[in-house]
mmCIF file of C-alpha atoms in Angstrom:
data_model
loop_
_atom_site.group_PDB
_atom_site.id
_atom_site.type_symbol
_atom_site.label_atom_id
_atom_site.label_comp_id
_atom_site.label_asym_id
_atom_site.label_seq_id
_atom_site.Cartn_x
_atom_site.Cartn_y
_atom_site.Cartn_z
ATOM 1 C CA UNK A 1 -67.436 124.040 -42.448
ATOM 2 C CA UNK A 2 -64.221 125.745 -43.544
ATOM 3 C CA UNK A 3 -65.283 126.030 -47.184
ATOM 4 C CA UNK A 4 -67.884 128.572 -46.008
ATOM 5 C CA UNK A 5 -65.130 130.899 -44.811
ATOM 6 C CA UNK A 6 -64.174 133.792 -47.015
ATOM 7 C CA UNK A 7 -60.880 133.196 -48.836
ATOM 8 C CA UNK A 8 -59.253 136.038 -46.864
ATOM 9 C CA UNK A 9 -60.248 134.403 -43.576
ATOM 10 C CA UNK A 10 -58.710 131.117 -44.676
ATOM 11 C CA UNK A 11 -55.531 132.934 -45.744
ATOM 12 C CA UNK A 12 -55.363 134.780 -42.397
ATOM 13 C CA UNK A 13 -55.681 131.468 -40.543
ATOM 14 C CA UNK A 14 -52.765 129.966 -42.489
ATOM 15 C CA UNK A 15 -50.625 133.045 -41.971
ATOM 16 C CA UNK A 16 -51.525 133.267 -38.307
ATOM 17 C CA UNK A 17 -50.544 129.632 -37.786
ATOM 18 C CA UNK A 18 -47.105 130.436 -39.191
ATOM 19 C CA UNK A 19 -46.834 133.500 -36.939
ATOM 20 C CA UNK A 20 -48.048 131.510 -33.919
ATOM 21 C CA UNK A 21 -45.601 128.674 -34.578
ATOM 22 C CA UNK A 22 -42.756 131.193 -34.783
ATOM 23 C CA UNK A 23 -43.714 133.397 -31.810
ATOM 24 C CA UNK A 24 -42.581 131.317 -28.875
ATOM 25 C CA UNK A 25 -44.799 132.748 -26.155
ATOM 26 C CA UNK A 26 -48.059 130.815 -26.432
ATOM 27 C CA UNK A 27 -50.667 132.875 -24.563
ATOM 28 C CA UNK A 28 -54.252 133.825 -25.514
ATOM 29 C CA UNK A 29 -54.303 132.394 -29.024
ATOM 30 C CA UNK A 30 -57.837 133.631 -29.855
ATOM 31 C CA UNK A 31 -57.016 137.171 -28.777
ATOM 32 C CA UNK A 32 -53.778 137.077 -30.767
ATOM 33 C CA UNK A 33 -55.664 135.869 -33.845
ATOM 34 C CA UNK A 34 -58.115 138.778 -33.496
ATOM 35 C CA UNK A 35 -55.229 141.253 -33.295
ATOM 36 C CA UNK A 36 -53.518 139.556 -36.262
ATOM 37 C CA UNK A 37 -56.682 139.718 -38.410
ATOM 38 C CA UNK A 38 -57.192 143.382 -37.525
ATOM 39 C CA UNK A 39 -53.669 144.181 -38.756
ATOM 40 C CA UNK A 40 -54.119 142.213 -41.955
ATOM 41 C CA UNK A 41 -57.469 143.900 -42.634
ATOM 42 C CA UNK A 42 -55.753 147.282 -42.262
ATOM 43 C CA UNK A 43 -53.496 146.209 -45.107
ATOM 44 C CA UNK A 44 -50.366 145.271 -43.157
ATOM 45 C CA UNK A 45 -48.637 142.573 -45.179
ATOM 46 C CA UNK A 46 -47.912 139.208 -43.604
ATOM 47 C CA UNK A 47 -44.210 139.502 -44.513
ATOM 48 C CA UNK A 48 -43.986 142.747 -42.524
ATOM 49 C CA UNK A 49 -45.621 141.143 -39.470
ATOM 50 C CA UNK A 50 -43.163 138.240 -39.646
ATOM 51 C CA UNK A 51 -40.231 140.610 -40.130
ATOM 52 C CA UNK A 52 -41.358 142.494 -37.005
ATOM 53 C CA UNK A 53 -41.707 139.232 -35.038
ATOM 54 C CA UNK A 54 -38.209 138.163 -36.073
ATOM 55 C CA UNK A 55 -36.867 141.609 -35.175
ATOM 56 C CA UNK A 56 -38.541 141.379 -31.777
ATOM 57 C CA UNK A 57 -36.998 137.959 -31.092
ATOM 58 C CA UNK A 58 -33.635 139.446 -32.086
ATOM 59 C CA UNK A 59 -34.217 142.380 -29.736
ATOM 60 C CA UNK A 60 -34.978 140.029 -26.824
ATOM 61 C CA UNK A 61 -31.823 138.048 -27.600
ATOM 62 C CA UNK A 62 -29.845 141.299 -27.757
ATOM 63 C CA UNK A 63 -31.171 142.307 -24.318
ATOM 64 C CA UNK A 64 -30.349 138.882 -22.902
ATOM 65 C CA UNK A 65 -26.834 138.552 -24.341
ATOM 66 C CA UNK A 66 -25.552 142.116 -24.478
ATOM 67 C CA UNK A 67 -27.312 143.600 -21.466
ATOM 68 C CA UNK A 68 -27.618 140.426 -19.374
ATOM 69 C CA UNK A 69 -31.298 141.237 -18.980
ATOM 70 C CA UNK A 70 -34.099 138.698 -19.410
ATOM 71 C CA UNK A 71 -36.952 140.862 -20.650
ATOM 72 C CA UNK A 72 -40.463 139.462 -20.251
ATOM 73 C CA UNK A 73 -41.774 138.709 -23.732
ATOM 74 C CA UNK A 74 -44.972 140.482 -24.709
ATOM 75 C CA UNK A 75 -48.156 138.490 -25.153
ATOM 76 C CA UNK A 76 -48.634 137.849 -28.889
ATOM 77 C CA UNK A 77 -51.792 140.006 -28.940
ATOM 78 C CA UNK A 78 -49.957 142.794 -27.116
ATOM 79 C CA UNK A 79 -47.132 142.598 -29.636
ATOM 80 C CA UNK A 80 -49.598 142.939 -32.528
ATOM 81 C CA UNK A 81 -51.699 145.752 -31.039
ATOM 82 C CA UNK A 82 -51.088 149.494 -30.691
ATOM 83 C CA UNK A 83 -48.474 149.398 -33.442
ATOM 84 C CA UNK A 84 -45.931 148.026 -30.937
ATOM 85 C CA UNK A 85 -44.661 145.632 -33.623
ATOM 86 C CA UNK A 86 -43.568 148.564 -35.812
ATOM 87 C CA UNK A 87 -40.598 149.228 -33.530
ATOM 88 C CA UNK A 88 -39.034 145.903 -34.515
ATOM 89 C CA UNK A 89 -39.513 145.631 -38.276
ATOM 90 C CA UNK A 90 -35.942 146.703 -38.995
ATOM 91 C CA UNK A 91 -34.230 145.445 -35.837
ATOM 92 C CA UNK A 92 -31.257 143.218 -36.608
ATOM 93 C CA UNK A 93 -29.551 141.254 -33.878
ATOM 94 C CA UNK A 94 -25.775 141.578 -34.065
ATOM 95 C CA UNK A 95 -23.726 139.307 -31.827
ATOM 96 C CA UNK A 96 -21.144 141.079 -29.671
ATOM 97 C CA UNK A 97 -17.642 141.194 -31.114
#
């Protein structure tokens, strides 16, 4: 029963759902949740993870619109692992002038 879960686990599930709903490549949910929990347990704040996800979506859009290149989106777990996400925390998509 969910009331047996530690409060942190419950919080991670809520946060992960928000991340999952936002990240539009739905592959390997369980694996992605494991990667997400590992990041959160290391002390990475949820806001930072979401900022990175939004930056990554902006980067993909940038590639598509500016470079005419449809880059394959990373699996959610792959995005969250190996600090890959860190590259996108501060990425801002700017439409071409």
